[in-house]
């Protein structure tokens, strides 16, 4: 069990920063072993995480208001991921996971198998022992969507790309809540955390449908968030590693 959020905020105000920090702190109840954030600036994804609970992460200045101000993109908008981790695999490979092009946060369990068996079982090489990396590597190297490649896993994910695109998705085994008012779009692990952090307008709130990509960007002309959904192609869960193939 972990806590996650992903957000796109057009020209964030001080209240927006307070709301996101409140959301981050409330998600600590879902994971207190590690905390981390990722954001887009200077045409790249920046990642910072530590093996401490969210309240210490915030207290230490890593997620202070000034730090968040520095996260704002050159276009004056904020593109951000957050994660609070309950460790179920490697105790050191924290989230967000990724590189300068693409990062993700994941809530759920991909596999209970030990890391040394992953390549033989799934045909995927990983750099660490966090099973969430199987999702990241699949997104980078495979044409198969992670919720189909790992059809028996529990998956809720937010992804952030250097081109300032946020994508959220889940399968049937994990919930993912959403708030969208046209200026602020936020995804989070639970509806309670969203509602208790200022995202409580019932007309702008809802749940993410399973097996759909929710893709969020900013309309530069209208200066509002754009959100659309796409149902991805269904792949049969019993396909072999050889048939799936890493590209």
PDB file of C-alpha atoms in Angstrom:
ATOM      1  CA  UNK A   1       0.000   0.000   0.000  1.00  0.00           C
ATOM      2  CA  UNK A   2       1.403   3.392  -1.046  1.00  0.00           C
ATOM      3  CA  UNK A   3       0.121   6.905  -1.518  1.00  0.00           C
ATOM      4  CA  UNK A   4       0.492   8.804  -4.771  1.00  0.00           C
ATOM      5  CA  UNK A   5      -0.620  11.923  -6.553  1.00  0.00           C
ATOM      6  CA  UNK A   6      -0.093  13.522  -9.934  1.00  0.00           C
ATOM      7  CA  UNK A   7      -1.082  17.107 -10.725  1.00  0.00           C
ATOM      8  CA  UNK A   8      -1.084  19.762 -13.422  1.00  0.00           C
ATOM      9  CA  UNK A   9      -1.802  23.267 -12.139  1.00  0.00           C
ATOM     10  CA  UNK A  10      -2.120  26.312 -14.388  1.00  0.00           C
ATOM     11  CA  UNK A  11      -0.376  29.340 -12.862  1.00  0.00           C
ATOM     12  CA  UNK A  12      -0.435  27.973  -9.296  1.00  0.00           C
ATOM     13  CA  UNK A  13      -1.391  30.222  -6.401  1.00  0.00           C
ATOM     14  CA  UNK A  14      -0.164  30.043  -2.832  1.00  0.00           C
ATOM     15  CA  UNK A  15      -3.350  28.135  -1.956  1.00  0.00           C
ATOM     16  CA  UNK A  16      -2.559  25.550  -4.624  1.00  0.00           C
ATOM     17  CA  UNK A  17       0.791  24.892  -2.968  1.00  0.00           C
ATOM     18  CA  UNK A  18      -0.839  24.534   0.437  1.00  0.00           C
ATOM     19  CA  UNK A  19      -3.427  22.114  -0.987  1.00  0.00           C
ATOM     20  CA  UNK A  20      -0.779  19.922  -2.630  1.00  0.00           C
ATOM     21  CA  UNK A  21       1.352  19.882   0.491  1.00  0.00           C
ATOM     22  CA  UNK A  22      -1.720  18.950   2.550  1.00  0.00           C
ATOM     23  CA  UNK A  23      -2.494  16.137   0.103  1.00  0.00           C
ATOM     24  CA  UNK A  24       1.083  14.877   0.317  1.00  0.00           C
ATOM     25  CA  UNK A  25       0.944  14.809   4.126  1.00  0.00           C
ATOM     26  CA  UNK A  26      -2.419  13.044   4.199  1.00  0.00           C
ATOM     27  CA  UNK A  27      -1.037  10.332   1.929  1.00  0.00           C
ATOM     28  CA  UNK A  28       1.573   9.501   4.559  1.00  0.00           C
ATOM     29  CA  UNK A  29      -1.032   7.246   6.187  1.00  0.00           C
ATOM     30  CA  UNK A  30      -0.631   4.975   3.155  1.00  0.00           C
ATOM     31  CA  UNK A  31       3.160   4.793   3.390  1.00  0.00           C
ATOM     32  CA  UNK A  32       5.714   6.144   5.845  1.00  0.00           C
ATOM     33  CA  UNK A  33       8.929   4.376   4.808  1.00  0.00           C
ATOM     34  CA  UNK A  34       9.906   6.838   2.066  1.00  0.00           C
ATOM     35  CA  UNK A  35       8.711   9.983   0.288  1.00  0.00           C
ATOM     36  CA  UNK A  36       9.452  11.555  -3.068  1.00  0.00           C
ATOM     37  CA  UNK A  37       8.437  14.045  -5.746  1.00  0.00           C
ATOM     38  CA  UNK A  38       9.090  14.608  -9.449  1.00  0.00           C
ATOM     39  CA  UNK A  39       8.486  17.712 -11.533  1.00  0.00           C
ATOM     40  CA  UNK A  40       9.139  19.112 -15.016  1.00  0.00           C
ATOM     41  CA  UNK A  41      11.430  22.103 -15.472  1.00  0.00           C
ATOM     42  CA  UNK A  42      14.169  23.070 -17.924  1.00  0.00           C
ATOM     43  CA  UNK A  43      12.728  20.544 -20.410  1.00  0.00           C
ATOM     44  CA  UNK A  44      13.484  17.602 -18.161  1.00  0.00           C
ATOM     45  CA  UNK A  45      12.010  15.580 -15.322  1.00  0.00           C
ATOM     46  CA  UNK A  46      13.611  16.144 -11.923  1.00  0.00           C
ATOM     47  CA  UNK A  47      13.301  13.502  -9.196  1.00  0.00           C
ATOM     48  CA  UNK A  48      13.966  13.712  -5.479  1.00  0.00           C
ATOM     49  CA  UNK A  49      13.176  11.076  -2.856  1.00  0.00           C
ATOM     50  CA  UNK A  50      14.358  10.120   0.607  1.00  0.00           C
ATOM     51  CA  UNK A  51      13.837   7.214   2.966  1.00  0.00           C
ATOM     52  CA  UNK A  52      11.826   9.291   5.437  1.00  0.00           C
ATOM     53  CA  UNK A  53       8.087   9.842   6.087  1.00  0.00           C
ATOM     54  CA  UNK A  54       6.255  12.720   4.409  1.00  0.00           C
ATOM     55  CA  UNK A  55       6.114  14.974   7.479  1.00  0.00           C
ATOM     56  CA  UNK A  56       9.913  14.822   7.805  1.00  0.00           C
ATOM     57  CA  UNK A  57      10.288  15.303   4.060  1.00  0.00           C
ATOM     58  CA  UNK A  58       8.245  18.512   4.336  1.00  0.00           C
ATOM     59  CA  UNK A  59       9.861  19.658   7.586  1.00  0.00           C
ATOM     60  CA  UNK A  60      13.303  19.288   6.096  1.00  0.00           C
ATOM     61  CA  UNK A  61      12.442  21.843   3.419  1.00  0.00           C
ATOM     62  CA  UNK A  62      12.323  19.441   0.485  1.00  0.00           C
ATOM     63  CA  UNK A  63       8.617  20.113  -0.048  1.00  0.00           C
ATOM     64  CA  UNK A  64       8.455  23.604   1.439  1.00  0.00           C
ATOM     65  CA  UNK A  65       6.508  26.357  -0.276  1.00  0.00           C
ATOM     66  CA  UNK A  66       9.765  27.884  -1.551  1.00  0.00           C
ATOM     67  CA  UNK A  67      10.867  24.525  -2.928  1.00  0.00           C
ATOM     68  CA  UNK A  68       7.514  24.157  -4.691  1.00  0.00           C
ATOM     69  CA  UNK A  69       7.819  27.653  -6.145  1.00  0.00           C
ATOM     70  CA  UNK A  70      11.121  26.571  -7.641  1.00  0.00           C
ATOM     71  CA  UNK A  71       9.359  23.595  -9.257  1.00  0.00           C
ATOM     72  CA  UNK A  72       7.134  25.827 -11.398  1.00  0.00           C
ATOM     73  CA  UNK A  73       7.870  25.370 -15.084  1.00  0.00           C
ATOM     74  CA  UNK A  74       9.051  28.117 -17.432  1.00  0.00           C
ATOM     75  CA  UNK A  75       5.495  28.338 -18.774  1.00  0.00           C
ATOM     76  CA  UNK A  76       4.371  29.321 -15.220  1.00  0.00           C
ATOM     77  CA  UNK A  77       2.500  26.042 -14.721  1.00  0.00           C
ATOM     78  CA  UNK A  78       3.232  23.178 -12.327  1.00  0.00           C
ATOM     79  CA  UNK A  79       3.639  19.550 -13.428  1.00  0.00           C
ATOM     80  CA  UNK A  80       4.285  17.274 -10.457  1.00  0.00           C
ATOM     81  CA  UNK A  81       4.162  13.752  -9.004  1.00  0.00           C
ATOM     82  CA  UNK A  82       4.289  12.735  -5.348  1.00  0.00           C
ATOM     83  CA  UNK A  83       4.701   9.389  -3.599  1.00  0.00           C
ATOM     84  CA  UNK A  84       4.632   8.052  -0.036  1.00  0.00           C
ATOM     85  CA  UNK A  85       5.949   4.524   0.158  1.00  0.00           C
ATOM     86  CA  UNK A  86       5.006   1.480   2.148  1.00  0.00           C
ATOM     87  CA  UNK A  87       7.891  -0.865   1.393  1.00  0.00           C
ATOM     88  CA  UNK A  88       6.929  -4.260  -0.019  1.00  0.00           C
ATOM     89  CA  UNK A  89      10.107  -4.935  -2.014  1.00  0.00           C
ATOM     90  CA  UNK A  90      13.533  -3.257  -2.029  1.00  0.00           C
ATOM     91  CA  UNK A  91      13.977  -1.012   1.035  1.00  0.00           C
ATOM     92  CA  UNK A  92      16.189   1.443  -0.865  1.00  0.00           C
ATOM     93  CA  UNK A  93      14.714   1.856  -4.377  1.00  0.00           C
ATOM     94  CA  UNK A  94      12.207   4.632  -3.674  1.00  0.00           C
ATOM     95  CA  UNK A  95       9.728   6.430  -5.906  1.00  0.00           C
ATOM     96  CA  UNK A  96       9.225   8.295  -8.153  1.00  0.00           C
ATOM     97  CA  UNK A  97      11.110   6.018 -10.518  1.00  0.00           C
ATOM     98  CA  UNK A  98      12.457   7.270 -13.818  1.00  0.00           C
ATOM     99  CA  UNK A  99      14.938   9.473 -15.616  1.00  0.00           C
ATOM    100  CA  UNK A 100      15.079  12.931 -17.196  1.00  0.00           C
ATOM    101  CA  UNK A 101      12.532  11.952 -19.861  1.00  0.00           C
ATOM    102  CA  UNK A 102       9.872  10.095 -17.888  1.00  0.00           C
ATOM    103  CA  UNK A 103       8.986   9.260 -14.271  1.00  0.00           C
ATOM    104  CA  UNK A 104       6.170   7.392 -12.577  1.00  0.00           C
ATOM    105  CA  UNK A 105       4.630   6.666  -9.192  1.00  0.00           C
ATOM    106  CA  UNK A 106       2.854   3.391  -8.501  1.00  0.00           C
ATOM    107  CA  UNK A 107       0.503   2.082  -5.837  1.00  0.00           C
ATOM    108  CA  UNK A 108       0.101  -1.689  -5.718  1.00  0.00           C
ATOM    109  CA  UNK A 109       2.094  -4.879  -6.021  1.00  0.00           C
ATOM    110  CA  UNK A 110       3.389  -6.049  -9.399  1.00  0.00           C
ATOM    111  CA  UNK A 111       4.884  -9.347  -8.236  1.00  0.00           C
ATOM    112  CA  UNK A 112       5.805 -11.221  -5.102  1.00  0.00           C
ATOM    113  CA  UNK A 113       8.660 -13.009  -6.847  1.00  0.00           C
ATOM    114  CA  UNK A 114      12.239 -12.077  -5.844  1.00  0.00           C
ATOM    115  CA  UNK A 115      14.059  -9.601  -8.081  1.00  0.00           C
ATOM    116  CA  UNK A 116      16.596 -12.177  -9.268  1.00  0.00           C
ATOM    117  CA  UNK A 117      13.786 -14.069 -11.036  1.00  0.00           C
ATOM    118  CA  UNK A 118      12.205 -11.126 -12.861  1.00  0.00           C
ATOM    119  CA  UNK A 119      14.238 -11.324 -16.053  1.00  0.00           C
ATOM    120  CA  UNK A 120      13.541 -15.035 -16.504  1.00  0.00           C
ATOM    121  CA  UNK A 121       9.857 -14.652 -15.635  1.00  0.00           C
ATOM    122  CA  UNK A 122       9.046 -11.444 -17.516  1.00  0.00           C
ATOM    123  CA  UNK A 123      11.940 -10.910 -19.914  1.00  0.00           C
ATOM    124  CA  UNK A 124      12.623  -7.528 -18.317  1.00  0.00           C
ATOM    125  CA  UNK A 125      15.977  -6.320 -17.001  1.00  0.00           C
ATOM    126  CA  UNK A 126      15.775  -4.011 -13.985  1.00  0.00           C
ATOM    127  CA  UNK A 127      18.355  -1.859 -12.264  1.00  0.00           C
ATOM    128  CA  UNK A 128      16.925  -2.216  -8.756  1.00  0.00           C
ATOM    129  CA  UNK A 129      14.719  -4.373  -6.590  1.00  0.00           C
ATOM    130  CA  UNK A 130      11.526  -2.304  -6.523  1.00  0.00           C
ATOM    131  CA  UNK A 131       8.870  -4.268  -8.416  1.00  0.00           C
ATOM    132  CA  UNK A 132       7.335  -0.978  -9.629  1.00  0.00           C
ATOM    133  CA  UNK A 133      10.340  -0.712 -11.938  1.00  0.00           C
ATOM    134  CA  UNK A 134       8.815  -3.520 -13.994  1.00  0.00           C
ATOM    135  CA  UNK A 135       6.088  -1.039 -14.967  1.00  0.00           C
ATOM    136  CA  UNK A 136       8.609   1.670 -15.828  1.00  0.00           C
ATOM    137  CA  UNK A 137      10.736  -0.681 -17.926  1.00  0.00           C
ATOM    138  CA  UNK A 138       7.625  -1.972 -19.704  1.00  0.00           C
ATOM    139  CA  UNK A 139       6.577   1.562 -20.617  1.00  0.00           C
ATOM    140  CA  UNK A 140      10.052   2.339 -21.961  1.00  0.00           C
ATOM    141  CA  UNK A 141      10.760  -0.883 -23.862  1.00  0.00           C
ATOM    142  CA  UNK A 142       7.460  -2.582 -24.710  1.00  0.00           C
ATOM    143  CA  UNK A 143       4.345  -1.899 -26.768  1.00  0.00           C
ATOM    144  CA  UNK A 144       2.186  -3.755 -24.245  1.00  0.00           C
ATOM    145  CA  UNK A 145       0.411  -1.655 -21.641  1.00  0.00           C
ATOM    146  CA  UNK A 146       1.506  -2.539 -18.067  1.00  0.00           C
ATOM    147  CA  UNK A 147      -2.003  -3.355 -16.833  1.00  0.00           C
ATOM    148  CA  UNK A 148      -2.221  -6.080 -19.463  1.00  0.00           C
ATOM    149  CA  UNK A 149       1.321  -7.332 -19.230  1.00  0.00           C
ATOM    150  CA  UNK A 150       0.854  -7.722 -15.459  1.00  0.00           C
ATOM    151  CA  UNK A 151      -2.797  -8.671 -15.538  1.00  0.00           C
ATOM    152  CA  UNK A 152      -2.857 -10.341 -12.104  1.00  0.00           C
ATOM    153  CA  UNK A 153      -1.104  -7.428 -10.367  1.00  0.00           C
ATOM    154  CA  UNK A 154      -2.580  -4.436  -8.527  1.00  0.00           C
ATOM    155  CA  UNK A 155      -1.823  -1.209 -10.358  1.00  0.00           C
ATOM    156  CA  UNK A 156      -2.590   2.489 -10.010  1.00  0.00           C
ATOM    157  CA  UNK A 157      -0.080   4.773 -11.710  1.00  0.00           C
ATOM    158  CA  UNK A 158       0.641   8.402 -12.540  1.00  0.00           C
ATOM    159  CA  UNK A 159       3.295   9.141 -15.161  1.00  0.00           C
ATOM    160  CA  UNK A 160       5.023  12.442 -15.906  1.00  0.00           C
ATOM    161  CA  UNK A 161       6.905  13.214 -19.123  1.00  0.00           C
ATOM    162  CA  UNK A 162       9.450  15.890 -19.999  1.00  0.00           C
ATOM    163  CA  UNK A 163       7.046  17.200 -22.656  1.00  0.00           C
ATOM    164  CA  UNK A 164       4.723  18.260 -19.782  1.00  0.00           C
ATOM    165  CA  UNK A 165       2.203  15.435 -20.173  1.00  0.00           C
ATOM    166  CA  UNK A 166       0.658  13.656 -17.199  1.00  0.00           C
ATOM    167  CA  UNK A 167      -0.925  10.215 -17.686  1.00  0.00           C
ATOM    168  CA  UNK A 168      -2.922   8.329 -15.041  1.00  0.00           C
ATOM    169  CA  UNK A 169      -4.326   4.802 -15.188  1.00  0.00           C
ATOM    170  CA  UNK A 170      -5.311   1.869 -13.031  1.00  0.00           C
ATOM    171  CA  UNK A 171      -6.626  -1.674 -13.178  1.00  0.00           C
ATOM    172  CA  UNK A 172      -9.513  -3.207 -11.265  1.00  0.00           C
ATOM    173  CA  UNK A 173      -7.406  -3.915  -8.162  1.00  0.00           C
ATOM    174  CA  UNK A 174      -6.504  -0.342  -7.119  1.00  0.00           C
ATOM    175  CA  UNK A 175      -8.591   2.850  -6.920  1.00  0.00           C
ATOM    176  CA  UNK A 176      -7.544   6.253  -8.248  1.00  0.00           C
ATOM    177  CA  UNK A 177      -9.493   9.447  -7.571  1.00  0.00           C
ATOM    178  CA  UNK A 178      -9.510  12.579  -9.726  1.00  0.00           C
ATOM    179  CA  UNK A 179     -10.261  16.303  -9.398  1.00  0.00           C
ATOM    180  CA  UNK A 180     -10.480  18.539 -12.473  1.00  0.00           C
ATOM    181  CA  UNK A 181     -11.805  22.125 -12.561  1.00  0.00           C
ATOM    182  CA  UNK A 182     -10.146  23.276 -15.776  1.00  0.00           C
ATOM    183  CA  UNK A 183      -7.255  25.018 -14.064  1.00  0.00           C
ATOM    184  CA  UNK A 184      -6.237  22.294 -11.647  1.00  0.00           C
ATOM    185  CA  UNK A 185      -6.169  18.567 -12.424  1.00  0.00           C
ATOM    186  CA  UNK A 186      -5.139  16.215  -9.615  1.00  0.00           C
ATOM    187  CA  UNK A 187      -5.089  12.419  -9.344  1.00  0.00           C
ATOM    188  CA  UNK A 188      -4.633  10.729  -5.962  1.00  0.00           C
ATOM    189  CA  UNK A 189      -4.780   7.325  -4.311  1.00  0.00           C
ATOM    190  CA  UNK A 190      -7.941   8.004  -2.330  1.00  0.00           C
ATOM    191  CA  UNK A 191     -10.982  10.221  -2.536  1.00  0.00           C
ATOM    192  CA  UNK A 192     -10.709  11.059   1.169  1.00  0.00           C
ATOM    193  CA  UNK A 193      -7.226  12.534   0.778  1.00  0.00           C
ATOM    194  CA  UNK A 194      -8.389  14.679  -2.150  1.00  0.00           C
ATOM    195  CA  UNK A 195     -11.526  15.957  -0.458  1.00  0.00           C
ATOM    196  CA  UNK A 196      -9.706  16.748   2.786  1.00  0.00           C
ATOM    197  CA  UNK A 197      -7.048  18.760   0.932  1.00  0.00           C
ATOM    198  CA  UNK A 198      -9.318  21.335  -0.677  1.00  0.00           C
ATOM    199  CA  UNK A 199     -10.373  19.347  -3.749  1.00  0.00           C
ATOM    200  CA  UNK A 200     -13.930  18.819  -2.560  1.00  0.00           C
ATOM    201  CA  UNK A 201     -16.189  20.361  -5.209  1.00  0.00           C
ATOM    202  CA  UNK A 202     -18.524  17.496  -6.096  1.00  0.00           C
ATOM    203  CA  UNK A 203     -18.987  18.800  -9.640  1.00  0.00           C
ATOM    204  CA  UNK A 204     -15.255  18.504 -10.355  1.00  0.00           C
ATOM    205  CA  UNK A 205     -14.537  15.264  -8.569  1.00  0.00           C
ATOM    206  CA  UNK A 206     -14.716  11.630  -9.714  1.00  0.00           C
ATOM    207  CA  UNK A 207     -13.006   8.252  -9.949  1.00  0.00           C
ATOM    208  CA  UNK A 208     -10.679   7.098 -12.708  1.00  0.00           C
ATOM    209  CA  UNK A 209     -12.179   4.271 -14.747  1.00  0.00           C
ATOM    210  CA  UNK A 210     -10.086   1.137 -14.940  1.00  0.00           C
ATOM    211  CA  UNK A 211      -8.249   0.216 -18.143  1.00  0.00           C
ATOM    212  CA  UNK A 212      -8.171   3.747 -19.564  1.00  0.00           C
ATOM    213  CA  UNK A 213      -5.374   6.285 -19.926  1.00  0.00           C
ATOM    214  CA  UNK A 214      -6.271   9.733 -18.560  1.00  0.00           C
ATOM    215  CA  UNK A 215      -4.017  12.164 -20.407  1.00  0.00           C
ATOM    216  CA  UNK A 216      -3.575  15.699 -19.084  1.00  0.00           C
ATOM    217  CA  UNK A 217      -1.784  18.619 -20.762  1.00  0.00           C
ATOM    218  CA  UNK A 218      -2.188  22.409 -20.821  1.00  0.00           C
ATOM    219  CA  UNK A 219      -3.975  24.241 -23.638  1.00  0.00           C
ATOM    220  CA  UNK A 220      -1.556  27.128 -24.210  1.00  0.00           C
ATOM    221  CA  UNK A 221      -4.105  29.294 -26.037  1.00  0.00           C
ATOM    222  CA  UNK A 222      -6.895  28.987 -23.460  1.00  0.00           C
ATOM    223  CA  UNK A 223      -4.513  28.512 -20.515  1.00  0.00           C
ATOM    224  CA  UNK A 224      -6.527  25.639 -19.052  1.00  0.00           C
ATOM    225  CA  UNK A 225      -5.814  21.981 -18.435  1.00  0.00           C
ATOM    226  CA  UNK A 226      -6.916  19.582 -21.161  1.00  0.00           C
ATOM    227  CA  UNK A 227      -7.992  16.124 -20.085  1.00  0.00           C
ATOM    228  CA  UNK A 228      -9.016  13.287 -22.354  1.00  0.00           C
ATOM    229  CA  UNK A 229      -9.228   9.544 -21.964  1.00  0.00           C
ATOM    230  CA  UNK A 230      -8.205   6.701 -24.216  1.00  0.00           C
ATOM    231  CA  UNK A 231      -9.050   3.045 -23.863  1.00  0.00           C
ATOM    232  CA  UNK A 232      -5.960   1.065 -24.700  1.00  0.00           C
ATOM    233  CA  UNK A 233      -5.855  -2.062 -26.804  1.00  0.00           C
ATOM    234  CA  UNK A 234      -6.584  -5.269 -24.985  1.00  0.00           C
ATOM    235  CA  UNK A 235      -3.806  -7.850 -24.951  1.00  0.00           C
ATOM    236  CA  UNK A 236      -4.382 -11.383 -23.788  1.00  0.00           C
ATOM    237  CA  UNK A 237      -2.850 -11.953 -20.334  1.00  0.00           C
ATOM    238  CA  UNK A 238      -1.602 -15.442 -21.199  1.00  0.00           C
ATOM    239  CA  UNK A 239       0.812 -14.234 -23.890  1.00  0.00           C
ATOM    240  CA  UNK A 240       4.318 -15.577 -23.382  1.00  0.00           C
ATOM    241  CA  UNK A 241       7.361 -13.380 -22.808  1.00  0.00           C
ATOM    242  CA  UNK A 242       8.633 -14.351 -26.243  1.00  0.00           C
ATOM    243  CA  UNK A 243       5.358 -13.321 -27.850  1.00  0.00           C
ATOM    244  CA  UNK A 244       5.241 -10.022 -25.979  1.00  0.00           C
ATOM    245  CA  UNK A 245       8.823  -9.112 -26.834  1.00  0.00           C
ATOM    246  CA  UNK A 246      10.720  -6.044 -25.647  1.00  0.00           C
ATOM    247  CA  UNK A 247      11.257  -3.493 -28.376  1.00  0.00           C
TER     248      UNK A 247
END
